[in-house]
Structures are given as C-alpha cells and as structure tokens.
mmCIF file of C-alpha atoms and ligand atoms in Angstrom:
data_model
loop_
_atom_site.group_PDB
_atom_site.id
_atom_site.type_symbol
_atom_site.label_atom_id
_atom_site.label_comp_id
_atom_site.label_asym_id
_atom_site.label_seq_id
_atom_site.Cartn_x
_atom_site.Cartn_y
_atom_site.Cartn_z
ATOM 1 C CA MET A 297 17.264 -46.062 -0.843
ATOM 2 C CA SER A 298 20.173 -47.466 1.102
ATOM 3 C CA GLY A 299 19.657 -50.471 3.341
ATOM 4 C CA PHE A 300 20.286 -48.219 6.378
ATOM 5 C CA LYS A 301 19.307 -44.712 7.432
ATOM 6 C CA SER A 302 21.898 -42.242 8.803
ATOM 7 C CA ILE A 303 19.037 -40.058 10.183
ATOM 8 C CA GLU A 304 15.403 -40.888 10.815
ATOM 9 C CA TRP A 305 12.650 -39.065 12.594
ATOM 10 C CA LEU A 306 10.270 -41.366 14.461
ATOM 11 C CA ASN A 307 6.725 -40.679 15.647
ATOM 12 C CA GLY A 308 6.587 -39.514 19.248
ATOM 13 C CA GLY A 309 9.394 -37.029 18.838
ATOM 14 C CA ILE A 310 12.458 -39.250 18.559
ATOM 15 C CA LEU A 311 15.482 -38.719 16.332
ATOM 16 C CA ARG A 312 17.246 -41.943 15.447
ATOM 17 C CA LEU A 313 20.883 -41.744 14.350
ATOM 18 C CA LEU A 314 23.090 -44.542 13.026
ATOM 19 C CA ASP A 315 26.151 -44.510 15.269
ATOM 20 C CA GLN A 316 28.876 -44.020 12.655
ATOM 21 C CA ARG A 317 31.653 -44.461 15.303
ATOM 22 C CA LYS A 318 30.767 -48.167 15.580
ATOM 23 C CA LEU A 319 30.786 -48.949 11.877
ATOM 24 C CA PRO A 320 31.673 -51.236 10.189
ATOM 25 C CA GLN A 321 31.920 -53.699 13.072
ATOM 26 C CA GLU A 322 28.464 -52.935 14.601
ATOM 27 C CA THR A 323 25.317 -51.346 13.222
ATOM 28 C CA VAL A 324 23.812 -49.524 16.206
ATOM 29 C CA TYR A 325 21.112 -46.889 16.191
ATOM 30 C CA ASN A 326 20.885 -44.332 19.005
ATOM 31 C CA ASP A 327 17.624 -42.516 19.883
ATOM 32 C CA TYR A 328 17.618 -38.856 20.869
ATOM 33 C CA ARG A 329 14.888 -36.909 22.610
ATOM 34 C CA ASN A 330 16.449 -33.508 23.073
ATOM 35 C CA GLY A 331 18.471 -31.026 21.062
ATOM 36 C CA ARG A 332 21.364 -30.833 23.529
ATOM 37 C CA SER A 333 22.135 -34.580 23.102
ATOM 38 C CA VAL A 334 21.973 -34.096 19.312
ATOM 39 C CA ALA A 335 24.574 -31.316 19.604
ATOM 40 C CA GLN A 336 26.744 -33.801 21.539
ATOM 41 C CA ALA A 337 26.195 -36.489 18.922
ATOM 42 C CA ILE A 338 27.346 -34.084 16.185
ATOM 43 C CA ARG A 339 30.439 -33.157 18.229
ATOM 44 C CA ASP A 340 31.297 -36.795 18.932
ATOM 45 C CA MET A 341 30.757 -37.749 15.293
ATOM 46 C CA VAL A 342 27.929 -40.202 15.878
ATOM 47 C CA VAL A 343 26.594 -38.385 12.887
ATOM 48 C CA ARG A 344 29.028 -36.653 10.528
ATOM 49 C CA GLY A 345 29.334 -35.277 7.050
ATOM 50 C CA ALA A 346 28.252 -31.767 6.200
ATOM 51 C CA PRO A 347 24.684 -32.322 4.947
ATOM 52 C CA ALA A 348 23.974 -34.967 7.567
ATOM 53 C CA ILE A 349 24.972 -32.721 10.466
ATOM 54 C CA GLY A 350 22.830 -29.924 8.960
ATOM 55 C CA ALA A 351 19.771 -32.194 8.918
ATOM 56 C CA ALA A 352 20.550 -33.551 12.372
ATOM 57 C CA ALA A 353 20.704 -30.007 13.767
ATOM 58 C CA ALA A 354 17.416 -29.147 12.158
ATOM 59 C CA TYR A 355 15.914 -32.224 13.819
ATOM 60 C CA GLY A 356 17.549 -31.154 17.092
ATOM 61 C CA LEU A 357 15.440 -28.050 16.954
ATOM 62 C CA ALA A 358 12.388 -30.190 16.085
ATOM 63 C CA LEU A 359 13.026 -32.234 19.283
ATOM 64 C CA THR A 360 13.180 -29.076 21.318
ATOM 65 C CA ALA A 361 9.842 -27.990 19.867
ATOM 66 C CA ALA A 362 8.222 -31.440 20.173
ATOM 67 C CA HIS A 363 9.130 -31.854 23.890
ATOM 68 C CA SER A 364 8.712 -28.196 25.025
ATOM 69 C CA GLN A 365 6.298 -27.478 27.854
ATOM 70 C CA ALA A 366 6.158 -23.766 26.786
ATOM 71 C CA GLU A 367 2.681 -22.342 26.976
ATOM 72 C CA THR A 368 3.331 -19.278 24.775
ATOM 73 C CA THR A 369 4.981 -18.918 21.374
ATOM 74 C CA ALA A 370 7.345 -16.359 22.864
ATOM 75 C CA ALA A 371 8.564 -18.859 25.425
ATOM 76 C CA LEU A 372 8.919 -21.591 22.769
ATOM 77 C CA LYS A 373 10.781 -19.240 20.444
ATOM 78 C CA GLN A 374 13.193 -18.442 23.315
ATOM 79 C CA GLU A 375 13.816 -22.181 23.885
ATOM 80 C CA LEU A 376 14.444 -22.664 20.206
ATOM 81 C CA ALA A 377 16.832 -19.667 20.043
ATOM 82 C CA ASP A 378 18.789 -21.035 23.010
ATOM 83 C CA MET A 379 18.966 -24.527 21.461
ATOM 84 C CA ALA A 380 20.025 -23.030 18.101
ATOM 85 C CA GLU A 381 23.041 -21.437 19.841
ATOM 86 C CA ILE A 382 23.959 -24.803 21.440
ATOM 87 C CA LEU A 383 23.737 -26.608 18.106
ATOM 88 C CA ARG A 384 25.775 -23.883 16.429
ATOM 89 C CA GLN A 385 28.606 -24.644 18.776
ATOM 90 C CA ALA A 386 28.741 -28.329 17.887
ATOM 91 C CA ARG A 387 31.285 -28.139 15.007
ATOM 92 C CA PRO A 388 32.662 -25.013 13.258
ATOM 93 C CA THR A 389 33.630 -25.886 9.688
ATOM 94 C CA ALA A 390 30.665 -27.370 7.779
ATOM 95 C CA VAL A 391 28.428 -24.482 6.717
ATOM 96 C CA ASN A 392 25.401 -26.798 6.285
ATOM 97 C CA LEU A 393 25.078 -26.862 10.109
ATOM 98 C CA PHE A 394 24.599 -23.102 10.235
ATOM 99 C CA TRP A 395 22.552 -23.016 7.019
ATOM 100 C CA ALA A 396 20.066 -25.567 8.360
ATOM 101 C CA ILE A 397 19.730 -23.904 11.771
ATOM 102 C CA ASP A 398 19.239 -20.469 10.170
ATOM 103 C CA ARG A 399 16.601 -21.968 7.835
ATOM 104 C CA VAL A 400 14.540 -23.460 10.684
ATOM 105 C CA MET A 401 14.932 -20.336 12.776
ATOM 106 C CA SER A 402 13.776 -18.057 9.958
ATOM 107 C CA ARG A 403 10.612 -20.224 9.843
ATOM 108 C CA VAL A 404 10.291 -19.842 13.660
ATOM 109 C CA ASP A 405 10.336 -16.056 13.087
ATOM 110 C CA ASP A 406 7.278 -16.133 10.913
ATOM 111 C CA PRO A 407 4.812 -13.841 12.661
ATOM 112 C CA ALA A 408 1.893 -15.821 11.231
ATOM 113 C CA LEU A 409 2.756 -18.650 13.591
ATOM 114 C CA ALA A 410 0.671 -17.402 16.508
ATOM 115 C CA ALA A 411 -0.121 -20.702 18.292
ATOM 116 C CA VAL A 412 2.292 -23.048 20.137
ATOM 117 C CA ASP A 413 1.094 -26.170 18.322
ATOM 118 C CA GLY A 414 1.334 -24.480 14.912
ATOM 119 C CA LEU A 415 4.898 -23.368 15.706
ATOM 120 C CA LYS A 416 5.864 -26.887 16.793
ATOM 121 C CA THR A 417 4.440 -28.331 13.562
ATOM 122 C CA ALA A 418 6.188 -25.753 11.458
ATOM 123 C CA VAL A 419 9.600 -26.527 12.989
ATOM 124 C CA LEU A 420 9.209 -30.258 12.326
ATOM 125 C CA THR A 421 7.911 -29.651 8.825
ATOM 126 C CA GLU A 422 10.956 -27.472 8.022
ATOM 127 C CA ALA A 423 13.387 -30.084 9.407
ATOM 128 C CA GLN A 424 11.657 -32.821 7.363
ATOM 129 C CA ALA A 425 11.795 -30.630 4.220
ATOM 130 C CA ILE A 426 15.536 -30.117 4.696
ATOM 131 C CA ALA A 427 16.042 -33.864 5.029
ATOM 132 C CA ALA A 428 13.886 -34.702 2.007
ATOM 133 C CA GLU A 429 15.414 -31.987 -0.185
ATOM 134 C CA ASP A 430 18.930 -33.221 0.637
ATOM 135 C CA VAL A 431 18.205 -36.621 -0.933
ATOM 136 C CA ALA A 432 16.828 -35.017 -4.095
ATOM 137 C CA LEU A 433 19.782 -32.614 -4.397
ATOM 138 C CA ASN A 434 22.227 -35.428 -4.087
ATOM 139 C CA LYS A 435 20.607 -37.470 -6.854
ATOM 140 C CA GLN A 436 20.638 -34.405 -9.090
ATOM 141 C CA ILE A 437 24.356 -33.861 -8.419
ATOM 142 C CA GLY A 438 24.894 -37.480 -9.494
ATOM 143 C CA ARG A 439 22.872 -36.939 -12.730
ATOM 144 C CA ASN A 440 24.730 -33.687 -13.503
ATOM 145 C CA ALA A 441 28.061 -35.441 -13.141
ATOM 146 C CA LEU A 442 27.279 -38.346 -15.485
ATOM 147 C CA PRO A 443 28.792 -36.639 -18.620
ATOM 148 C CA LEU A 444 32.099 -36.214 -16.694
ATOM 149 C CA ILE A 445 32.466 -39.918 -15.870
ATOM 150 C CA PRO A 446 33.874 -42.064 -18.668
ATOM 151 C CA ASP A 447 32.906 -45.698 -18.938
ATOM 152 C CA GLU A 448 35.481 -47.900 -17.176
ATOM 153 C CA ALA A 449 36.404 -44.932 -14.907
ATOM 154 C CA LYS A 450 38.938 -45.203 -12.194
ATOM 155 C CA ILE A 451 38.074 -42.604 -9.546
ATOM 156 C CA ILE A 452 39.918 -41.604 -6.426
ATOM 157 C CA HIS A 453 37.640 -40.529 -3.577
ATOM 158 C CA HIS A 454 38.453 -39.004 -0.206
ATOM 159 C CA CYS A 455 36.672 -39.386 3.183
ATOM 160 C CA ASN A 456 33.019 -40.517 3.215
ATOM 161 C CA THR A 457 30.483 -38.517 1.269
ATOM 162 C CA GLY A 458 27.819 -41.158 0.767
ATOM 163 C CA SER A 459 24.447 -41.978 2.344
ATOM 164 C CA LEU A 460 26.109 -41.775 5.774
ATOM 165 C CA ALA A 461 27.382 -38.210 5.295
ATOM 166 C CA THR A 462 24.042 -37.061 3.967
ATOM 167 C CA VAL A 463 20.448 -37.932 4.582
ATOM 168 C CA ASP A 464 20.743 -40.413 1.779
ATOM 169 C CA TYR A 465 22.529 -41.153 -1.535
ATOM 170 C CA GLY A 466 25.525 -38.881 -1.086
ATOM 171 C CA THR A 467 27.454 -36.199 -2.982
ATOM 172 C CA ALA A 468 30.877 -37.363 -4.308
ATOM 173 C CA LEU A 469 30.139 -40.961 -3.476
ATOM 174 C CA GLY A 470 26.647 -40.367 -4.929
ATOM 175 C CA ILE A 471 28.265 -39.547 -8.217
ATOM 176 C CA ILE A 472 30.109 -42.803 -8.208
ATOM 177 C CA ARG A 473 26.841 -44.576 -7.287
ATOM 178 C CA MET A 474 24.912 -42.831 -10.033
ATOM 179 C CA ALA A 475 27.547 -43.794 -12.644
ATOM 180 C CA HIS A 476 27.418 -47.396 -11.479
ATOM 181 C CA GLU A 477 23.611 -47.451 -11.455
ATOM 182 C CA SER A 478 23.567 -45.961 -14.992
ATOM 183 C CA GLY A 479 25.552 -48.956 -16.229
ATOM 184 C CA LYS A 480 29.104 -47.474 -16.250
ATOM 185 C CA LYS A 481 31.901 -49.741 -15.123
ATOM 186 C CA VAL A 482 33.501 -47.734 -12.329
ATOM 187 C CA LEU A 483 36.271 -48.616 -9.891
ATOM 188 C CA ALA A 484 36.499 -46.396 -6.791
ATOM 189 C CA LEU A 485 39.846 -46.018 -5.085
ATOM 190 C CA LEU A 486 38.888 -45.014 -1.544
ATOM 191 C CA ASP A 487 41.498 -43.032 0.482
ATOM 192 C CA GLU A 488 41.475 -44.613 3.920
ATOM 193 C CA THR A 489 41.284 -40.974 5.326
ATOM 194 C CA ARG A 490 43.339 -40.755 8.492
ATOM 195 C CA PRO A 491 42.773 -40.151 11.329
ATOM 196 C CA ARG A 492 39.020 -41.166 11.587
ATOM 197 C CA LEU A 493 39.277 -43.513 8.669
ATOM 198 C CA GLN A 494 35.966 -42.474 7.070
ATOM 199 C CA GLY A 495 37.143 -44.004 3.710
ATOM 200 C CA ALA A 496 38.285 -47.352 5.056
ATOM 201 C CA ARG A 497 35.429 -47.764 7.539
ATOM 202 C CA LEU A 498 32.458 -45.931 6.049
ATOM 203 C CA SER A 499 32.864 -45.556 2.341
ATOM 204 C CA ALA A 500 34.041 -49.141 1.963
ATOM 205 C CA TRP A 501 31.033 -50.338 4.047
ATOM 206 C CA GLU A 502 28.606 -48.455 1.865
ATOM 207 C CA LEU A 503 30.078 -49.444 -1.500
ATOM 208 C CA LYS A 504 30.304 -53.104 -0.446
ATOM 209 C CA GLN A 505 26.548 -53.078 0.301
ATOM 210 C CA GLN A 506 25.835 -51.406 -2.986
ATOM 211 C CA GLY A 507 27.941 -53.791 -5.004
ATOM 212 C CA ILE A 508 30.104 -50.994 -6.419
ATOM 213 C CA PRO A 509 33.679 -52.027 -7.263
ATOM 214 C CA PHE A 510 36.273 -50.398 -5.003
ATOM 215 C CA MET A 511 39.580 -50.793 -3.330
ATOM 216 C CA VAL A 512 40.796 -49.037 -0.199
ATOM 217 C CA ILE A 513 44.145 -47.287 -0.492
ATOM 218 C CA ALA A 514 46.421 -45.543 2.013
ATOM 219 C CA ASP A 515 46.077 -41.752 1.830
ATOM 220 C CA GLY A 516 49.721 -41.533 0.808
ATOM 221 C CA ALA A 517 49.194 -43.962 -2.097
ATOM 222 C CA SER A 518 47.047 -41.698 -4.345
ATOM 223 C CA GLY A 519 50.063 -40.067 -6.000
ATOM 224 C CA HIS A 520 51.538 -43.460 -6.772
ATOM 225 C CA PHE A 521 48.271 -44.587 -8.439
ATOM 226 C CA MET A 522 47.964 -41.370 -10.423
ATOM 227 C CA ARG A 523 51.538 -41.603 -11.658
ATOM 228 C CA THR A 524 51.483 -45.302 -12.552
ATOM 229 C CA GLN A 525 47.942 -45.972 -13.778
ATOM 230 C CA LYS A 526 45.319 -44.118 -15.722
ATOM 231 C CA ILE A 527 43.198 -42.452 -13.053
ATOM 232 C CA ASP A 528 40.296 -40.632 -14.740
ATOM 233 C CA LEU A 529 39.313 -38.281 -12.011
ATOM 234 C CA CYS A 530 39.348 -37.451 -8.332
ATOM 235 C CA VAL A 531 36.080 -36.503 -6.608
ATOM 236 C CA VAL A 532 35.603 -35.213 -3.080
ATOM 237 C CA GLY A 533 32.843 -33.608 -1.079
ATOM 238 C CA ALA A 534 32.958 -30.282 0.746
ATOM 239 C CA ASP A 535 32.253 -28.861 4.135
ATOM 240 C CA ARG A 536 32.282 -25.240 2.996
ATOM 241 C CA ILE A 537 32.966 -23.693 -0.368
ATOM 242 C CA ALA A 538 33.928 -20.035 -0.225
ATOM 243 C CA ALA A 539 32.645 -17.461 -2.791
ATOM 244 C CA ASN A 540 36.001 -17.670 -4.650
ATOM 245 C CA GLY A 541 35.724 -21.508 -4.906
ATOM 246 C CA ASP A 542 38.316 -22.307 -2.177
ATOM 247 C CA THR A 543 37.001 -25.471 -0.575
ATOM 248 C CA ALA A 544 37.251 -26.787 3.009
ATOM 249 C CA ASN A 545 37.050 -30.537 3.137
ATOM 250 C CA LYS A 546 38.433 -33.448 5.155
ATOM 251 C CA ILE A 547 42.061 -33.158 6.012
ATOM 252 C CA GLY A 548 44.128 -34.610 3.149
ATOM 253 C CA THR A 549 41.956 -33.200 0.368
ATOM 254 C CA TYR A 550 44.485 -30.477 -0.388
ATOM 255 C CA ASN A 551 47.306 -32.989 -0.761
ATOM 256 C CA LEU A 552 45.161 -35.031 -3.144
ATOM 257 C CA ALA A 553 44.311 -31.926 -5.216
ATOM 258 C CA VAL A 554 47.971 -30.895 -5.589
ATOM 259 C CA VAL A 555 48.997 -34.403 -6.715
ATOM 260 C CA ALA A 556 46.014 -34.581 -9.114
ATOM 261 C CA GLN A 557 47.084 -31.370 -10.744
ATOM 262 C CA ALA A 558 50.708 -32.519 -10.984
ATOM 263 C CA ASN A 559 49.472 -35.643 -12.795
ATOM 264 C CA HIS A 560 46.900 -33.860 -14.990
ATOM 265 C CA VAL A 561 43.999 -35.690 -13.356
ATOM 266 C CA PRO A 562 40.743 -33.723 -13.127
ATOM 267 C CA PHE A 563 39.852 -32.798 -9.565
ATOM 268 C CA TYR A 564 36.123 -32.294 -8.854
ATOM 269 C CA VAL A 565 34.326 -31.138 -5.815
ATOM 270 C CA ALA A 566 30.789 -32.391 -5.446
ATOM 271 C CA ALA A 567 28.391 -30.540 -3.101
ATOM 272 C CA PRO A 568 24.878 -29.209 -2.900
ATOM 273 C CA THR A 569 24.511 -25.416 -3.047
ATOM 274 C CA THR A 570 23.692 -25.564 0.660
ATOM 275 C CA THR A 571 27.495 -26.012 1.158
ATOM 276 C CA ILE A 572 28.400 -22.840 -0.793
ATOM 277 C CA ASP A 573 28.909 -19.928 1.569
ATOM 278 C CA MET A 574 28.851 -16.709 -0.434
ATOM 279 C CA ALA A 575 29.347 -14.745 2.775
ATOM 280 C CA THR A 576 32.859 -16.243 3.151
ATOM 281 C CA PRO A 577 35.089 -14.568 0.533
ATOM 282 C CA ASN A 578 37.901 -17.140 0.543
ATOM 283 C CA GLY A 579 39.421 -20.144 2.288
ATOM 284 C CA ASP A 580 41.428 -18.128 4.696
ATOM 285 C CA ALA A 581 38.138 -17.027 6.352
ATOM 286 C CA ILE A 582 36.993 -20.563 7.013
ATOM 287 C CA GLU A 583 37.429 -21.788 10.550
ATOM 288 C CA ILE A 584 39.245 -25.103 10.592
ATOM 289 C CA GLU A 585 38.193 -27.445 13.483
ATOM 290 C CA GLU A 586 40.980 -28.775 15.654
ATOM 291 C CA ARG A 587 40.036 -32.152 17.076
ATOM 292 C CA PRO A 588 41.290 -34.161 20.076
ATOM 293 C CA ALA A 589 44.855 -35.572 20.051
ATOM 294 C CA GLU A 590 43.501 -39.089 20.748
ATOM 295 C CA GLU A 591 42.267 -39.243 17.154
ATOM 296 C CA ILE A 592 45.896 -39.271 16.077
ATOM 297 C CA THR A 593 47.528 -41.126 18.971
ATOM 298 C CA THR A 594 45.187 -44.125 18.932
ATOM 299 C CA ILE A 595 43.400 -46.264 16.410
ATOM 300 C CA GLY A 596 40.311 -47.770 18.004
ATOM 301 C CA ASN A 597 41.570 -48.712 21.523
ATOM 302 C CA CYS A 598 45.112 -49.175 20.348
ATOM 303 C CA LYS A 599 47.715 -46.544 21.251
ATOM 304 C CA ILE A 600 50.085 -46.065 18.292
ATOM 305 C CA THR A 601 52.379 -43.293 19.600
ATOM 306 C CA PRO A 602 54.577 -42.994 22.676
ATOM 307 C CA ASP A 603 52.833 -41.401 25.686
ATOM 308 C CA ASP A 604 52.462 -37.652 25.822
ATOM 309 C CA VAL A 605 53.542 -36.738 22.289
ATOM 310 C CA PRO A 606 52.638 -33.331 20.843
ATOM 311 C CA VAL A 607 49.851 -33.648 18.172
ATOM 312 C CA GLY A 608 48.355 -31.400 15.506
ATOM 313 C CA ASN A 609 44.914 -32.568 14.458
ATOM 314 C CA PRO A 610 43.161 -30.202 12.006
ATOM 315 C CA ALA A 611 40.019 -32.026 10.883
ATOM 316 C CA PHE A 612 39.818 -30.146 7.542
ATOM 317 C CA ASP A 613 42.039 -28.279 5.118
ATOM 318 C CA VAL A 614 41.386 -25.768 2.387
ATOM 319 C CA THR A 615 42.025 -26.596 -1.259
ATOM 320 C CA PRO A 616 42.677 -23.330 -3.129
ATOM 321 C CA ALA A 617 40.286 -22.901 -6.045
ATOM 322 C CA HIS A 618 43.000 -23.112 -8.741
ATOM 323 C CA TYR A 619 43.460 -26.815 -8.019
ATOM 324 C CA ILE A 620 39.715 -27.523 -8.641
ATOM 325 C CA THR A 621 38.627 -28.514 -12.175
ATOM 326 C CA ALA A 622 34.934 -27.937 -11.497
ATOM 327 C CA ILE A 623 32.391 -27.863 -8.713
ATOM 328 C CA ILE A 624 29.454 -30.169 -9.349
ATOM 329 C CA THR A 625 26.167 -29.053 -7.720
ATOM 330 C CA GLU A 626 22.472 -29.891 -8.156
ATOM 331 C CA ARG A 627 22.138 -26.661 -10.231
ATOM 332 C CA GLY A 628 24.853 -27.660 -12.679
ATOM 333 C CA VAL A 629 28.633 -27.992 -13.061
ATOM 334 C CA VAL A 630 30.527 -24.795 -12.332
ATOM 335 C CA TYR A 631 33.902 -24.104 -13.953
ATOM 336 C CA PRO A 632 36.498 -21.407 -13.192
ATOM 337 C CA PRO A 633 36.543 -18.500 -12.829
ATOM 338 C CA PHE A 634 34.596 -19.589 -9.733
ATOM 339 C CA GLU A 635 34.318 -16.081 -8.257
ATOM 340 C CA GLU A 636 32.256 -15.103 -11.181
ATOM 341 C CA ASN A 637 30.468 -18.386 -11.964
ATOM 342 C CA LEU A 638 29.477 -19.355 -8.449
ATOM 343 C CA GLY A 639 28.061 -15.859 -7.999
ATOM 344 C CA LYS A 640 26.006 -16.216 -11.209
ATOM 345 C CA MET A 641 24.715 -19.659 -10.155
ATOM 346 C CA MET A 642 23.811 -18.697 -6.622
ATOM 347 C CA ASN A 643 22.005 -15.574 -7.761
ATOM 348 C CA LYS A 644 19.843 -17.541 -10.206
ATOM 349 C CA ASP A 645 16.496 -18.728 -8.740
HETATM 350 O O1 MRU B 830 34.634 -34.805 9.883
HETATM 351 P P1 MRU B 830 33.572 -35.319 9.001
HETATM 352 O O2 MRU B 830 33.551 -36.806 8.853
HETATM 353 O O3 MRU B 830 32.231 -34.761 9.351
HETATM 354 O O4 MRU B 830 33.961 -34.735 7.586
HETATM 355 C C1 MRU B 830 33.194 -35.079 6.445
HETATM 356 C C2 MRU B 830 33.870 -34.654 5.224
HETATM 357 O O5 MRU B 830 34.871 -33.951 5.210
HETATM 358 C C3 MRU B 830 33.203 -34.985 4.005
HETATM 359 O O6 MRU B 830 34.141 -35.372 3.027
HETATM 360 C C4 MRU B 830 32.458 -33.784 3.590
HETATM 361 O O7 MRU B 830 31.703 -33.376 4.718
HETATM 362 C C5 MRU B 830 31.499 -33.969 2.614
HETATM 363 S S1 MRU B 830 30.042 -34.652 3.244
HETATM 364 C C6 MRU B 830 29.090 -35.082 1.902
#
C-alpha cells in the first residue's frame, strides 16, 4: 500500500478524494456526498488518471444510491441513470470512465434486485469491486512486465500513472515500482508533462516517498537522453487503447514514441484491459479532450504568456500502433500485430 489513498470510501456514504491539484505542496483530502460533485471533481482533475476516474465515477453512483430518498427501485434506477449521464459528461477520452459506469449500471439492471436496500447495497458492492480489482490488475501488470526490465534499467516515463492515477499501485509507474521492489536497480526519468505537470508534481512526489531513484526532465529533453545515453525503455500509461493498438494518452506521448523509435528504444504501453476499447476501431475515432487555455497560459498563479493569446490545449494525443513495441496488461504482454493479438486476448476468458 502507498502512504496515501487517491480514493477512499468511508462509512456513512462519503467518498474521500486526495486533491491532486494541490500536490506536492499540500496533502488535502476532500469529502464528497453526491455524484454531481464527484463529476465536477473529475472534470476539475481533483482526481485524474484513467483507472482512478473510472473508480471515482463508480463511487459517484454509489453516493447517489446511498443518499437517495427513493421509495421504489424504479425511482432509484431513474436517479442512477440520470447520474450516470452526468458522470459520463465529466471527461471524454479515458474509456475507464465509461467502462466503470456501464459496469455499475448493468448491475443496476439486474431484475433480481427487487428491493431498494438491496439495490443500494449492490451498487456500492460493485463500486468497491471495481476499486479492489484495479489494485490487483495493476500489480499483475507489474509482474508481467518484470522480464522486460533489465537490471540497472534507465526508463523514461510520461505523465503520472502511479497510485494517484489508479486506486493504488499504478500501471506504467507500477511497473517501475515492481521492478524496484523485486530488487532491480532502476532509474526513472520522469517527463515533467506540460501543461499540468503530472510528472514533475505527482510522479516525483510518489517515487520520492517510495524511495525509487528518479530524476525529473523537461518534456523536450527525452530525445537528448535517448541519443546520448543508454535508455533501456520508455513506458507510459493509456487513457484508451483502440482495437488496432492506437493509444490515446497524455499529450506528448506521441512525440516520445516517435523519438523512441528513432533511437531504437523499446516503447511500452502499460494498461489494464479495462482501458482497451474494442468498440473503437482506431485512434482517429477517439475523442480528444480540449482543456481550458489557462492550463497553458499560467503555471500555478503565475501568468506566463502575454494577455489574450490564442491557445491550443489538447489534453491527449494518439500514438499510432506502429510506434508501440508491446502493450503490457494484466492478462499478458501483447505484441504486434495488435489488431489480431488484442482481439485474441480480449476474447479469452
Ligand atoms: O489528464 P490526466 O491526468 O487524467 O491524464 C492521465 C494520463 O494520461 C495518464 O498517463 C493515463 O491516464 C494513464 S493513467 C494510469
């Protein structure tokens, strides 16, 4: 376990989220009692990272159920369906959000749940299962990756994919953690990850607590390190992996992948199968979130551009599958051709 919790359900129908906007300066937890405020917390990036926002949304539905005054299951189901729509609007790119909401709502549809109390319990139990499973999946991703990590590995990582971006342990950062915990001597080079600086603020904060050697680098420095030093691999997380392996992830991932290929450095994507969206054929079909201009024009409270400048702020990009060496999941490591091999893996029970 980490010394902090990104997401925690408390007795009495409270969801506690670690406010990631305030890290690393302050460790502040916010308590939520309704689904609508959880949707806002996802939008504002109090909680962020694909698996974490999926679990938060599931708990958002659990809050709706826990605090509902509905007297019939039909009325409660309607409240949950309305809240599911609100939560779906929170952010568009990470498929885990939609996956988790759909999973809870398919439980809600179970005709065997004929009493209001039983339905409330079932919603909470499903949200808790999603959260617990996420931790187990992440650890398995880390174990599956171990043969790919040499001893004394230098690894470039983008964004934050650790315990903060998940319920616990992490995906790409979880791989680095697992290698470290298994006795390998790893050095993580953390892309700072403009504009929200998830690498500099969050990944560095996590690895510092875990005693894992790292250094923070500017996003634009990764090519320099790959050209001038032996970098063993790059590993990133994912917000949505299309059926052909094209991968949406934090803006800047595509640049990193292109430079990795130019320097013959293996480029791995680490994600649970809950991030694989077989209904999306390729990366062009993934909606890329455009975020507010202030994320580019200011750092903290400091304005860094002239007033009223035009800004483009896509939060994610798509890395075409042919730049990806392998996709590391809890079910195993998938190599190209991804169209064929992701299909085989996802169809296996
Ligand atoms: O905008 P964010 O911070 O929610 O984006 C998060 C990322 O892109 C992560 O790298 C990705 O979600 C993987 S999360 C394990």
